[in-house]
XYZ file of C-alpha atoms in Angstrom:
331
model
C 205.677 63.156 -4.101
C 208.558 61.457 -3.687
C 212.285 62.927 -3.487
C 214.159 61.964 -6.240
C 217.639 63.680 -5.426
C 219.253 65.196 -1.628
C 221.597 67.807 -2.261
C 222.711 71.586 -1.264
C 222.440 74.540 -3.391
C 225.783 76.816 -3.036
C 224.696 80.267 -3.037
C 227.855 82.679 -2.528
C 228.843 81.429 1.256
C 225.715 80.284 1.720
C 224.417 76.549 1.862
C 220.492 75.673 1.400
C 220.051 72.440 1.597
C 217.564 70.983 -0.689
C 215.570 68.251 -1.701
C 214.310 67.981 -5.307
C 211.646 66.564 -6.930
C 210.004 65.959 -9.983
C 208.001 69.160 -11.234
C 205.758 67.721 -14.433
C 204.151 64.432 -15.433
C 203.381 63.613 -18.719
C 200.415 61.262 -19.496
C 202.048 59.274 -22.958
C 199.946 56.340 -23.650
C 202.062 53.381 -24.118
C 201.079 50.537 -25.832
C 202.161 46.431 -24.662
C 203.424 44.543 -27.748
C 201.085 41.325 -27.921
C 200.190 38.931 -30.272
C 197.352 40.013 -32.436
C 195.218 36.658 -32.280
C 194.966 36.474 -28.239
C 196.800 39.107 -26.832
C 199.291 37.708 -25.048
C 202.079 40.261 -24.289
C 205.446 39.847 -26.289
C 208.577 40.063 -24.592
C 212.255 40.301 -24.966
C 215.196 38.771 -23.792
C 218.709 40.454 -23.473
C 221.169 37.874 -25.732
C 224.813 38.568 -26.125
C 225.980 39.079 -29.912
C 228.814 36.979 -29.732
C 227.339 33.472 -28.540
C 223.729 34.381 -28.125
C 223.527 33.747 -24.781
C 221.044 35.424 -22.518
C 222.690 37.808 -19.914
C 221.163 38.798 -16.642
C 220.777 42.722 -15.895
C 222.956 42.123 -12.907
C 225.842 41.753 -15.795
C 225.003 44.162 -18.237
C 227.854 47.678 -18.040
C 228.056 50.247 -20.047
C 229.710 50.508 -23.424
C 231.838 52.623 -24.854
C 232.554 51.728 -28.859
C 235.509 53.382 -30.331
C 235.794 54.806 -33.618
C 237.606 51.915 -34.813
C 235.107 49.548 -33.792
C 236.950 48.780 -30.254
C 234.291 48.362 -26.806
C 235.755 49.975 -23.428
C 233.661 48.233 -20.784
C 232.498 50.723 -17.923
C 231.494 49.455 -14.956
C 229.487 51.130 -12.099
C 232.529 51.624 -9.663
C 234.314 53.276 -12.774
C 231.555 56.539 -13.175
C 231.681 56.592 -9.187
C 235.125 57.272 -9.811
C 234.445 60.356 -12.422
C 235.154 63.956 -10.561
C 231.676 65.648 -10.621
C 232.389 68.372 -8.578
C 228.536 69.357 -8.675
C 227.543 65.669 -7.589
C 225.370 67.230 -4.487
C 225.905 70.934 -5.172
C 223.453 72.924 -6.883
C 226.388 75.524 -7.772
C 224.942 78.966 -8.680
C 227.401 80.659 -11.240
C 225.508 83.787 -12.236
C 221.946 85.714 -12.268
C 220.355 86.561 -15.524
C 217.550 88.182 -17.020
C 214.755 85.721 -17.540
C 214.034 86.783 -21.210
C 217.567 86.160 -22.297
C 217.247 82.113 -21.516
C 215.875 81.276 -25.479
C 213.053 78.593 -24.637
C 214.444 75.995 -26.832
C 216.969 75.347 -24.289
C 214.330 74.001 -21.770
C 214.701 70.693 -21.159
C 212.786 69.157 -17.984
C 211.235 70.978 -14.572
C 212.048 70.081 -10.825
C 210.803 71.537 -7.378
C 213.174 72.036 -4.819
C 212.030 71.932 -0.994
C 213.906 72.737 1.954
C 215.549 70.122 3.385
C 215.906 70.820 7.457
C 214.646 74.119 9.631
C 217.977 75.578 9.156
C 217.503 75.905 5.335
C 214.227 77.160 5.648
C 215.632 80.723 6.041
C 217.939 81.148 3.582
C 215.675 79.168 0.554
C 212.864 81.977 1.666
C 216.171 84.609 1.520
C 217.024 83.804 -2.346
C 213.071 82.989 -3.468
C 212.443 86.430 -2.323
C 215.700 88.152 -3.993
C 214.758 86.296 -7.331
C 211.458 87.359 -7.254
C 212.361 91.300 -6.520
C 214.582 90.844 -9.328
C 213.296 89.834 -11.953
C 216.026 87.028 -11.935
C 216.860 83.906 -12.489
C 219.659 81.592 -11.286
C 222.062 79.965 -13.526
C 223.907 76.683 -12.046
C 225.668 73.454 -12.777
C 224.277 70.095 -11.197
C 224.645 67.134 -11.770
C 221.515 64.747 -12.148
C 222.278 60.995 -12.057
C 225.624 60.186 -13.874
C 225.552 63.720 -16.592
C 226.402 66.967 -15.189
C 224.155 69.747 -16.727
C 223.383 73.081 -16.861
C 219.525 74.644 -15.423
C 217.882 77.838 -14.037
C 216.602 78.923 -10.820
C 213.420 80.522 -10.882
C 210.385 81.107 -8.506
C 206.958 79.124 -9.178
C 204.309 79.129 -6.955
C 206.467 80.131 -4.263
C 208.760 77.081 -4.849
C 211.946 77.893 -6.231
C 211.996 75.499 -9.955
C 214.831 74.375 -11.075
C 214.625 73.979 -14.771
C 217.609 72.122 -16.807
C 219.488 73.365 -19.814
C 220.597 72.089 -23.098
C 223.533 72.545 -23.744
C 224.909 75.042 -26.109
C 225.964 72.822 -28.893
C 223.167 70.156 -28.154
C 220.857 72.805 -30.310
C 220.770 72.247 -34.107
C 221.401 75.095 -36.723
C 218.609 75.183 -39.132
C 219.987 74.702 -42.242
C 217.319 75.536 -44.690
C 217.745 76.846 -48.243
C 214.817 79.039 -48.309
C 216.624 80.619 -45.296
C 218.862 82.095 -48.744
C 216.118 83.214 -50.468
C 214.862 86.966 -50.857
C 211.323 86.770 -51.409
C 209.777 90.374 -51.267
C 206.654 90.818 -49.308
C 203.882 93.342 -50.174
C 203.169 95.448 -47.411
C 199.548 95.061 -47.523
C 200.206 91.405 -46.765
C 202.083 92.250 -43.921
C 200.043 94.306 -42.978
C 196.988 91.870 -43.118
C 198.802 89.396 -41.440
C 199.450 91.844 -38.073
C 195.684 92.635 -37.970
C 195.187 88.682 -38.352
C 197.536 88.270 -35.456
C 195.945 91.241 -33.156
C 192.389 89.753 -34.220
C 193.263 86.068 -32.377
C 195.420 87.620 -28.990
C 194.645 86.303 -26.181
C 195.555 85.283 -22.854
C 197.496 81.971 -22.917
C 195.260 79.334 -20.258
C 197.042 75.533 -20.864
C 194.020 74.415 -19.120
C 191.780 75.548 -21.798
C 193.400 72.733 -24.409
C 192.791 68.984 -23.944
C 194.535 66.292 -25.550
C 191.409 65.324 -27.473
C 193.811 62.142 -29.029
C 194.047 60.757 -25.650
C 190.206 61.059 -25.290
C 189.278 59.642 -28.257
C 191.625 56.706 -27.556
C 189.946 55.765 -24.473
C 186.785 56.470 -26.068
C 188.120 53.659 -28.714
C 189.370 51.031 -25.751
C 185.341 51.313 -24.054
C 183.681 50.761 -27.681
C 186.683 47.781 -28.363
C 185.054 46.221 -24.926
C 181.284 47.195 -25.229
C 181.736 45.478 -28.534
C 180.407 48.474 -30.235
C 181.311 49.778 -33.908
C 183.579 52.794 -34.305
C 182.004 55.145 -36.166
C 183.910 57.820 -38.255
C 182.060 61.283 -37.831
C 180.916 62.508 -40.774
C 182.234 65.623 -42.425
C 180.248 68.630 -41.688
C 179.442 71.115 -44.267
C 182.054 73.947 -44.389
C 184.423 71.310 -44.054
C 185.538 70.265 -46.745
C 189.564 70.262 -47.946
C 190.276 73.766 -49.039
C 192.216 73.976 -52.230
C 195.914 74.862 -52.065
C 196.124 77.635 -54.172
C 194.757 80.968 -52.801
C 193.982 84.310 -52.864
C 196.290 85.255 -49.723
C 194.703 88.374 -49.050
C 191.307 87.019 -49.289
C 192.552 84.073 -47.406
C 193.770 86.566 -44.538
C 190.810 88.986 -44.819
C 188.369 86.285 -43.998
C 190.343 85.061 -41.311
C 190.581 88.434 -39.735
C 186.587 88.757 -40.475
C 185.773 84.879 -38.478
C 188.317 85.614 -35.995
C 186.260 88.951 -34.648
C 183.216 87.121 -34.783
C 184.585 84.412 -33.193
C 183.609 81.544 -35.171
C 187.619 80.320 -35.917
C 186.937 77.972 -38.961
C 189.334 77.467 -41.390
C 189.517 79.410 -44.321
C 191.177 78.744 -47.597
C 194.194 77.128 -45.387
C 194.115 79.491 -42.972
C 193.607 78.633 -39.105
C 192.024 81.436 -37.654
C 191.007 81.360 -33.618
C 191.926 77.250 -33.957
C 191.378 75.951 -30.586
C 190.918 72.600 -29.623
C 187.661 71.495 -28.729
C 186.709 71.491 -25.059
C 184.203 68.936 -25.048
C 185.264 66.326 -23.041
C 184.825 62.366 -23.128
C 181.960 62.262 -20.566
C 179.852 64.901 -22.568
C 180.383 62.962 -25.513
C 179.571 59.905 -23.431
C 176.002 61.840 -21.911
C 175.484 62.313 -25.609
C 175.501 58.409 -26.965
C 173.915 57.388 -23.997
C 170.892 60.190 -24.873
C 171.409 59.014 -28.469
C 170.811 55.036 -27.026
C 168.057 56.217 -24.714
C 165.388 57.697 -27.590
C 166.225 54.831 -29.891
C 165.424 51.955 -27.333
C 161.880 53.562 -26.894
C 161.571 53.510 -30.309
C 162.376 49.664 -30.945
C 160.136 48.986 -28.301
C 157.411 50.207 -30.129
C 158.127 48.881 -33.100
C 158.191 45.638 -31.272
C 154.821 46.448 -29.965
C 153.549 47.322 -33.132
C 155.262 43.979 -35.073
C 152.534 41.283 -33.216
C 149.695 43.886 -33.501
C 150.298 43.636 -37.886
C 150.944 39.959 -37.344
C 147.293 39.872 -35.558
C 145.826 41.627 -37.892
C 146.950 39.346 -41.197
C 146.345 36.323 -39.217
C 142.447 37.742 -38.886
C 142.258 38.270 -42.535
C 143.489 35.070 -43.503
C 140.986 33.610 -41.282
C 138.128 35.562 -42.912
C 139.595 34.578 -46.081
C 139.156 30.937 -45.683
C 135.978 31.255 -44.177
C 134.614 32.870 -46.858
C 136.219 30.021 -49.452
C 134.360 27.247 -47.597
C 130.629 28.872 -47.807
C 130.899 29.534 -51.379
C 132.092 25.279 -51.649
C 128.814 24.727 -49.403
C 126.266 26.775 -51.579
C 128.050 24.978 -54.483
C 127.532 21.211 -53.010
């Protein structure tokens, strides 16, 4: 890994400093724009609005546009210029419980790695208070041009910094059934609890695949086998389920496949839904088995084709034969 940011994270008197990098990768699949009849790849050119002339990157700032329709220009020197007093501070304002950081604050993960011998010391001094703790670190850093809040916690044995929404950058859900009173039996509820304590479990992310990344590359090797994409066929059991329910059938049965742990859907009800493990080279083993005991077969059939041919040619034969002796016995 690469670092991705230098800086020093300000711990009461104490400076540790640190060098951070990027914690997660995601694997998107991105797609090139091309032109459907060769695939050649599309691209774009940068052209001013007010003469349509094409501008290099080199002389492209930043924007800001007024309510009034107005454009303040910002160049590069002027957000050098901006005080960002946590530019190359980690500053730790507080410790927290863990539990009271609500998750939808989360925004993106970093690890952050000693930086000389002499830091060494006091990052092992504050992984091992925050672990003993129970703890985690709340600070202000700055990350490119945005300052921003994020957590301290211990992963691994590598302090993570995780960064923060910000307060108001979280919607209000605004929902008018949220205004509704809607009573709920009690045996419903109570179904539903014995539906949830039916499916717990202990949470494994590498149990789940991303079976839409699988099939797409399963897609690509057909597209350049030249193969035909076939749609699997609908299994029995399958079928849509209708809409309107019985809920506490709907739940009972849930509760019933969950313990035997068959998880099929029931009347719209996912019970024990987890994503199919099989991955794309046991599906591959399985067309390539599939292939295998069908070539045999078309070689025999191949065998077998001249064998009939043969076999009518013979009869033919005998045919005409017999047509010319009976012409003889008749001269």
């Amino acid at each position: 890994m690469r670092a991705m940011w230098k800086g020093t994270v300000s711990f009461g008197l104490v400076s540790i400093p640190i060098k951070m990098y990027g914690a997660t990768a995601t694997h998107d699949i991105s797609f090139r724009q091309v032109r459907r009849s060769d695939g050649s790849r599309v691209k774009y050119k940068r052209v001013a609005e007010a003469d349509g002339e094409v501008v290099e990157y080199s002389e492209i700032a930043k924007g800001y546009e007024l309510p009034d329709g107005r454009m303040v220009v910002l160049t590069d020197d002027d957000m050098e210029q901006l005080p960002l007093p946590t530019k190359k501070i980690v500053d730790v304002l507080e410790f927290v419980p863990l539990e009271q950081i609500d998750p939808i604050l989360y925004n993106k993960s970093y690890f952050l790695e000693p930086d000389t011998n002499a830091g060494l010391k006091p990052y092992l001094l504050l992984r091992e208070a925050l672990e003993s703790s129970d703890m985690v670190a709340v600070v202000k850093v700055t990350i490119g041009t945005r300052e921003q809040m994020a957590t301290i916690r211990v992963r691994d044995g590598v302090l993570t910094m995780s960064t923060l929404l910000w307060a108001d950058e979280v919607r209000k859900p605004e929902f008018s059934f949220l205004g509704e009173d809607l009573d709920l039996r009690p045996q419903e509820v109570k179904m539903a609890q014995s539906l949830l304590a039916s499916m717990e479990s202990d949470f494994d992310p590498e149990e789940y695949t991303d079976e839409y990344e699988v099939a797409l590359d399963e897609l690509v090797e057909a597209k350049l086998e030249g193969n035909e994409v076939i749609q699997p066929a609908v299994g029995e059991g399958e079928e849509e389920a209708d809409n309107v329910v019985d809920l506490m059938a709907a739940l009972q049965a849930s509760i019933d496949r969950a313990k035997k742990g068959e998880g099929e859907s029931v009347a719209g009800v996912d019970a024990d839904k987890k994503p199919a493990k099989k991955t794309a080279a046991a599906k591959k083993s399985t067309t390539k088995k599939t292939a295998a005991k069908k070539e045999p077969a078309k070689k025999a059939a191949a065998k077998k084709a001249p064998a009939k041919k043969a076999a009518a040619k013979k009869t033919t034969t005998k045919k005409t034969a017999a047509k010319k002796a009976t012409a003889k016995k008749a001269s």
